[in-house]
Coordinates of C-alpha atoms in Angstrom, one line a residue:
X1 CA 11.2 22.6 23.7
X2 CA 9.4 22.6 20.9
X3 CA 7.2 20.8 18.7
X4 CA 4.3 20.3 15.5
X5 CA 2.2 17.8 14.9
X6 CA 0.5 18.8 11.3
X7 CA -3.3 16.8 12.0
X8 CA -4.5 14.6 9.6
X9 CA -6.6 15.8 7.6
X10 CA -6.4 19.1 9.5
X11 CA -4.3 21.7 10.9
X12 CA -0.9 22.2 12.0
X13 CA -0.8 22.2 16.4
X14 CA 2.2 24.0 18.1
X15 CA 3.4 22.8 20.8
X16 CA 6.3 25.1 23.2
X17 CA 6.5 23.6 26.7
X18 CA 9.9 23.4 29.8
X19 CA 10.1 20.4 31.2
X20 CA 10.9 21.1 35.6
X21 CA 11.8 18.4 37.9
X22 CA 9.1 15.9 35.2
X23 CA 6.9 18.0 35.3
X24 CA 5.2 19.8 32.3
X25 CA 5.9 23.9 32.5
X26 CA 4.8 27.0 30.6
X27 CA 3.0 25.3 27.8
X28 CA 2.1 27.3 25.3
X29 CA -0.5 25.9 22.3
X30 CA -1.6 27.7 19.3
X31 CA -1.4 26.4 15.5
X32 CA -4.0 27.7 11.9
X33 CA -6.2 26.0 13.5
X34 CA -9.9 27.2 14.4
X35 CA -11.3 26.8 18.2
X36 CA -15.0 28.1 20.0
X37 CA -14.1 29.7 22.5
X38 CA -11.7 31.4 22.8
X39 CA -10.9 30.9 26.6
X40 CA -10.6 27.1 25.2
X41 CA -7.3 27.2 24.4
X42 CA -7.0 28.6 27.5
X43 CA -7.9 25.3 29.4
X44 CA -5.6 23.2 27.0
X45 CA -3.0 25.3 27.8
X46 CA -4.0 24.8 32.3
X47 CA -5.0 21.8 31.7
X48 CA -1.4 19.9 29.7
X49 CA 0.4 22.6 32.4
X50 CA 1.7 19.9 35.5
X51 CA 0.9 17.0 33.7
X52 CA 4.2 13.9 34.6
X53 CA 6.6 14.9 31.5
X54 CA 5.7 10.7 30.9
X55 CA 2.0 11.1 29.9
X56 CA 1.5 9.2 26.5
X57 CA -0.3 11.6 24.3
X58 CA -3.3 9.3 24.9
X59 CA -3.4 10.3 28.9
X60 CA -2.7 14.7 27.7
X61 CA -5.4 13.3 25.3
X62 CA -7.8 13.0 27.7
X63 CA -6.9 15.3 30.3
X64 CA -7.6 17.9 27.7
X65 CA -11.3 16.4 27.4
X66 CA -12.2 16.7 30.6
X67 CA -10.9 20.5 31.0
X68 CA -12.8 21.8 28.2
X69 CA -16.0 24.6 28.2
X70 CA -18.6 22.8 27.6
X71 CA -19.4 23.6 23.9
X72 CA -16.6 23.8 22.5
X73 CA -15.9 23.2 19.0
X74 CA -13.1 22.0 17.3
X75 CA -11.6 22.4 13.2
X76 CA -8.4 21.0 12.5
X77 CA -7.6 20.4 15.8
X78 CA -8.1 17.7 18.2
X79 CA -7.6 16.5 22.0
X80 CA -5.4 13.6 20.6
X81 CA -3.0 15.9 17.9
X82 CA -3.3 17.6 21.2
X83 CA -1.0 14.9 23.1
X84 CA 1.0 14.2 20.0
X85 CA 2.7 17.6 19.6
X86 CA 3.6 17.4 23.5
X87 CA 4.8 14.4 22.9
X88 CA 7.1 15.8 19.9
X89 CA 8.1 18.7 22.0
X90 CA 9.3 15.7 24.8
X91 CA 11.1 13.9 22.6
X92 CA 13.4 17.2 20.9
X93 CA 11.3 16.1 17.2
X94 CA 12.1 17.8 14.1
X95 CA 10.4 18.4 11.3
X96 CA 11.4 18.3 7.7
X97 CA 12.3 22.1 7.3
X98 CA 15.5 21.1 9.4
X99 CA 16.9 19.2 7.8
X100 CA 18.9 19.4 4.2
X101 CA 17.3 16.7 1.7
X102 CA 19.0 14.8 -0.4
X103 CA 17.1 13.4 -4.3
X104 CA 18.7 10.7 -5.6
X105 CA 17.0 9.7 -8.9
X106 CA 18.5 6.5 -10.9
X107 CA 18.4 5.0 -13.9
X108 CA 16.6 1.3 -14.2
X109 CA 18.6 -0.9 -11.7
X110 CA 17.1 -4.9 -11.0
X111 CA 14.2 -5.2 -7.8
X112 CA 17.1 -6.6 -6.2
X113 CA 19.4 -3.8 -6.2
X114 CA 16.5 -1.7 -5.1
X115 CA 15.6 -3.8 -1.6
X116 CA 19.8 -3.8 -0.8
X117 CA 19.7 0.0 -1.6
X118 CA 17.1 1.2 0.9
X119 CA 18.3 -0.4 3.8
X120 CA 22.8 0.3 2.9
X121 CA 20.5 4.2 2.8
X122 CA 18.5 3.8 6.1
X123 CA 21.9 2.9 7.6
X124 CA 24.1 5.6 6.3
X125 CA 21.6 8.1 7.1
X126 CA 21.1 6.3 10.7
X127 CA 24.5 6.7 11.0
X128 CA 25.1 10.7 10.8
X129 CA 27.1 10.2 7.0
X130 CA 24.4 10.7 4.0
X131 CA 21.0 13.5 5.0
X132 CA 17.9 12.6 5.0
X133 CA 17.5 11.2 1.1
X134 CA 14.2 10.9 -1.1
X135 CA 15.0 8.0 -3.7
X136 CA 12.4 8.0 -6.5
X137 CA 13.1 4.0 -8.0
X138 CA 13.4 3.4 -11.8
X139 CA 12.7 -0.6 -12.2
X140 CA 14.8 -2.3 -13.9
X141 CA 12.9 -5.2 -14.8
X142 CA 9.2 -6.6 -13.9
X143 CA 8.9 -7.7 -9.6
X144 CA 6.3 -8.8 -7.1
X145 CA 8.1 -7.6 -3.8
X146 CA 6.5 -9.6 -1.2
X147 CA 6.8 -8.2 2.9
X148 CA 9.2 -9.4 5.7
X149 CA 6.8 -12.2 7.3
X150 CA 4.6 -13.1 3.8
X151 CA 4.8 -16.5 2.9
X152 CA 5.8 -16.8 -0.8
X153 CA 3.8 -19.6 -1.8
X154 CA 0.9 -17.9 -0.3
X155 CA 1.2 -15.0 -2.5
X156 CA 3.5 -15.6 -5.9
X157 CA 2.2 -18.4 -7.8
X158 CA 5.6 -19.2 -9.1
X159 CA 4.2 -20.9 -12.6
X160 CA 2.7 -17.4 -13.4
X161 CA 6.2 -15.3 -12.3
X162 CA 7.9 -17.4 -14.2
X163 CA 5.8 -17.4 -17.3
X164 CA 5.3 -13.7 -17.1
X165 CA 9.3 -13.0 -16.9
X166 CA 8.6 -11.1 -13.2
X167 CA 11.5 -11.7 -10.2
X168 CA 10.1 -11.6 -6.4
X169 CA 12.0 -10.3 -4.6
X170 CA 11.0 -10.5 -1.0
X171 CA 12.1 -6.4 1.2
X172 CA 12.9 -5.7 4.6
X173 CA 9.6 -3.3 5.8
X174 CA 6.9 -5.9 6.1
X175 CA 2.5 -4.5 4.4
X176 CA 1.9 -7.1 1.6
X177 CA 3.2 -7.8 -1.9
X178 CA 2.9 -5.5 -4.7
X179 CA 3.6 -5.8 -8.8
X180 CA 5.8 -3.6 -10.3
X181 CA 6.0 -3.5 -13.9
X182 CA 8.8 -0.8 -14.7
X183 CA 6.3 1.9 -17.1
X184 CA 3.9 1.4 -14.0
X185 CA 4.5 2.2 -11.4
X186 CA 6.1 5.0 -9.2
X187 CA 7.8 4.3 -6.5
X188 CA 9.8 5.7 -3.9
X189 CA 11.7 6.0 -0.7
X190 CA 12.2 7.8 2.0
X191 CA 15.4 7.7 4.1
X192 CA 14.8 10.3 7.5
X193 CA 16.1 9.9 10.7
X194 CA 14.2 8.9 13.9
X195 CA 14.4 12.5 15.4
X196 CA 11.4 13.1 12.3
X197 CA 8.9 10.7 13.9
X198 CA 10.3 11.0 17.8
X199 CA 6.4 10.9 19.4
X200 CA 4.9 9.8 17.0
X201 CA 3.3 6.7 16.9
X202 CA 3.5 3.5 14.1
X203 CA 0.4 4.8 12.5
X204 CA 0.3 8.9 12.6
X205 CA 4.2 8.5 10.7
X206 CA 2.7 6.7 8.5
X207 CA 0.5 10.0 8.1
X208 CA 3.5 12.0 9.3
X209 CA 6.0 10.9 5.9
X210 CA 2.9 10.8 3.2
X211 CA 1.4 14.1 3.9
X212 CA 3.9 15.5 1.4
X213 CA 2.3 13.0 -1.5
X214 CA -1.1 14.4 -0.5
X215 CA -0.4 18.1 -1.0
X216 CA 1.6 16.6 -4.7
X217 CA -1.3 15.2 -5.7
X218 CA -3.6 17.8 -4.8
X219 CA -1.3 20.1 -6.8
X220 CA -1.8 17.6 -10.1
X221 CA -5.7 18.2 -8.5
X222 CA -5.7 14.6 -6.9
X223 CA -8.3 14.6 -3.9
X224 CA -6.6 11.7 -2.1
X225 CA -6.0 10.9 2.0
X226 CA -4.5 9.2 4.8
X227 CA -6.4 5.7 5.0
X228 CA -4.3 4.0 7.5
X229 CA -2.2 2.2 8.3
X230 CA -0.9 2.4 4.5
X231 CA -2.8 3.3 2.1
X232 CA -3.4 6.1 0.2
X233 CA -7.1 6.9 -1.7
X234 CA -8.9 8.8 -3.4
X235 CA -12.4 8.6 -3.8
X236 CA -11.9 6.4 -7.2
X237 CA -9.8 3.5 -5.2
X238 CA -6.4 3.0 -3.7
X239 CA -3.8 4.6 -5.6
X240 CA -0.5 3.4 -3.6
X241 CA 0.9 1.6 -0.2
X242 CA 3.8 2.4 1.9
X243 CA 5.8 0.0 3.9
X244 CA 8.5 1.4 6.6
X245 CA 11.0 -0.1 8.5
X246 CA 12.8 1.1 11.8
X247 CA 17.5 0.9 11.8
X248 CA 19.6 0.9 13.9
X249 CA 17.7 0.8 17.2
X250 CA 14.8 4.1 15.8
X251 CA 18.0 5.8 14.6
X252 CA 16.4 6.1 11.6
X253 CA 13.2 5.0 9.6
X254 CA 13.6 3.5 5.7
X255 CA 9.3 4.1 4.4
X256 CA 9.2 3.6 0.9
X257 CA 5.8 3.8 -1.2
X258 CA 5.1 2.5 -4.5
X259 CA 1.9 4.1 -6.6
X260 CA 0.6 2.2 -9.6
X261 CA 0.3 5.1 -12.5
X262 CA -1.3 2.6 -14.9
X263 CA -2.1 -1.7 -13.7
X264 CA -2.2 -4.9 -15.3
X265 CA -5.1 -6.4 -13.3
X266 CA -5.1 -9.3 -15.0
X267 CA -1.9 -10.2 -15.2
X268 CA -0.8 -9.6 -11.3
X269 CA -3.9 -11.3 -10.6
X270 CA -3.0 -14.3 -12.7
X271 CA 0.7 -13.3 -10.1
X272 CA -0.4 -12.7 -6.7
X273 CA -2.8 -15.5 -4.7
X274 CA -4.2 -13.5 -1.9
X275 CA -5.0 -10.7 -4.7
X276 CA -8.4 -12.7 -5.5
X277 CA -9.0 -13.6 -1.8
X278 CA -8.9 -9.7 -0.8
X279 CA -10.6 -8.2 -3.6
X280 CA -13.8 -10.9 -3.3
X281 CA -13.6 -9.8 0.6
X282 CA -13.8 -6.8 -0.4
X283 CA -16.5 -7.4 -2.7
X284 CA -15.1 -5.9 -5.9
X285 CA -14.6 -8.5 -8.5
X286 CA -12.0 -6.7 -11.0
X287 CA -8.5 -5.2 -9.6
X288 CA -9.7 -2.0 -11.4
X289 CA -13.0 -0.9 -8.8
X290 CA -10.1 -1.2 -5.4
X291 CA -6.9 0.2 -7.4
X292 CA -7.7 3.7 -10.5
X293 CA -4.2 4.6 -11.7
X294 CA -2.2 8.0 -11.8
X295 CA -2.5 7.9 -15.5
X296 CA -6.3 7.9 -15.6
X297 CA -7.0 10.5 -12.7
X298 CA -3.9 13.0 -13.9
X299 CA -3.7 12.5 -17.3
X300 CA 0.0 13.3 -17.1
X301 CA 2.8 10.6 -18.7
X302 CA 3.9 8.9 -16.0
X303 CA 7.7 11.0 -16.0
X304 CA 5.6 15.2 -15.8
X305 CA 4.2 12.6 -12.7
X306 CA 7.1 12.1 -11.0
X307 CA 8.6 15.1 -11.7
X308 CA 5.7 17.9 -10.7
X309 CA 6.0 15.1 -7.0
X310 CA 10.0 15.8 -6.4
X311 CA 9.0 19.6 -7.0
X312 CA 6.0 19.8 -4.4
X313 CA 8.2 18.7 -2.3
X314 CA 11.4 21.1 -3.2
X315 CA 9.2 23.7 -2.9
X316 CA 8.4 22.2 0.7
X317 CA 11.5 21.7 2.2
X318 CA 14.4 22.0 0.0
X319 CA 15.8 19.3 -1.8
X320 CA 20.0 19.3 -3.7
X321 CA 20.5 16.5 -5.8
X322 CA 22.4 13.6 -4.6
X323 CA 23.5 10.3 -6.0
X324 CA 24.3 6.5 -4.2
X325 CA 28.0 6.8 -3.8
X326 CA 30.8 4.4 -5.4
X327 CA 30.6 2.9 -1.2
X328 CA 27.3 2.4 -0.7
X329 CA 26.6 0.4 -4.6
X330 CA 29.7 -1.6 -3.2
X331 CA 27.7 -2.4 -0.6
X332 CA 24.4 -3.0 -1.9
X333 CA 26.1 -5.0 -4.5
X334 CA 27.5 -7.1 -1.6
X335 CA 23.9 -7.4 0.0
X336 CA 22.0 -8.7 -3.5
X337 CA 24.8 -11.4 -4.0
X338 CA 24.6 -12.1 0.6
X339 CA 21.4 -11.8 1.3
X340 CA 18.4 -10.3 -1.6
X341 CA 19.0 -11.9 -5.0
X342 CA 19.4 -15.5 -2.8
X343 CA 17.3 -18.3 -2.3
X344 CA 17.8 -18.1 1.3
X345 CA 15.8 -14.5 2.0
X346 CA 13.4 -14.6 -0.4
X347 CA 11.6 -17.7 1.0
X348 CA 12.8 -17.5 4.6
X349 CA 9.4 -17.4 5.3
X350 CA 8.0 -20.1 3.0

């Protein structure tokens, strides 16, 4: 069995092992991390040898902690990361490069149709009828997208939304409200098989699925990091928020991210009620102090930022051009009519 895990902000940990009679055997840890002294690596292998195969990542980390020689120094490596790599090996997790990725980047679509496409495409990945997919959205109208469990009346000022011509839709994933203006927003979805995040905690799966875009931002000169649970941040402020949904008993995962390319902070705060409270909690007087757009940080047009993100993904993992099939689009339009454009769904949490 083979498992890999890139420690957030650190290095790659690789674990090869067997499971015999319910216990870990022939455990071999490797990677591009730094570790002193040399014999600490052998101590790690010995600590994991014979551990029950169902031991969770935290339990495995405790075994390693207890076995490390005095004065051990780890760089780009954590005992928790070792535990996660073991869990991924036991769970037969896949790596990004094990998959043939497809790109969908279509013309602008109405907000409700984007919600439906996320559900349909991820279900298709779960069923094995679609390869893992990166879908870059183009917005056909301004919108507020609220999380699956948010209260509509607590999040949105309906009079302000109507005044600004903003559509309110509810997505299938949790998390907070997102303020969308077509030219000011970059949104993408990853519809991936559950095996890609096997062995990872819910929080770790966010870091895993955000890692590629951190690299893409780094290529554009932006030092960004994953900020638990679901933000991407820089020294200048937050630039993106993510949300996830497991579908078909975890057979596939939807991970979607909205990035602030630019922002009309006054309009956002006029429409989003919760925004005022969130900002006051953080002791800031302006959304511009909390959300720092990519336009200012990159100096690039929105289309160029998207193109560089796609190129970065393609360079790392490969990416073939694709499209939404006629059958997928038909099912998505049906979901718009029966679910995502209905008041029953949008106000399901009043």
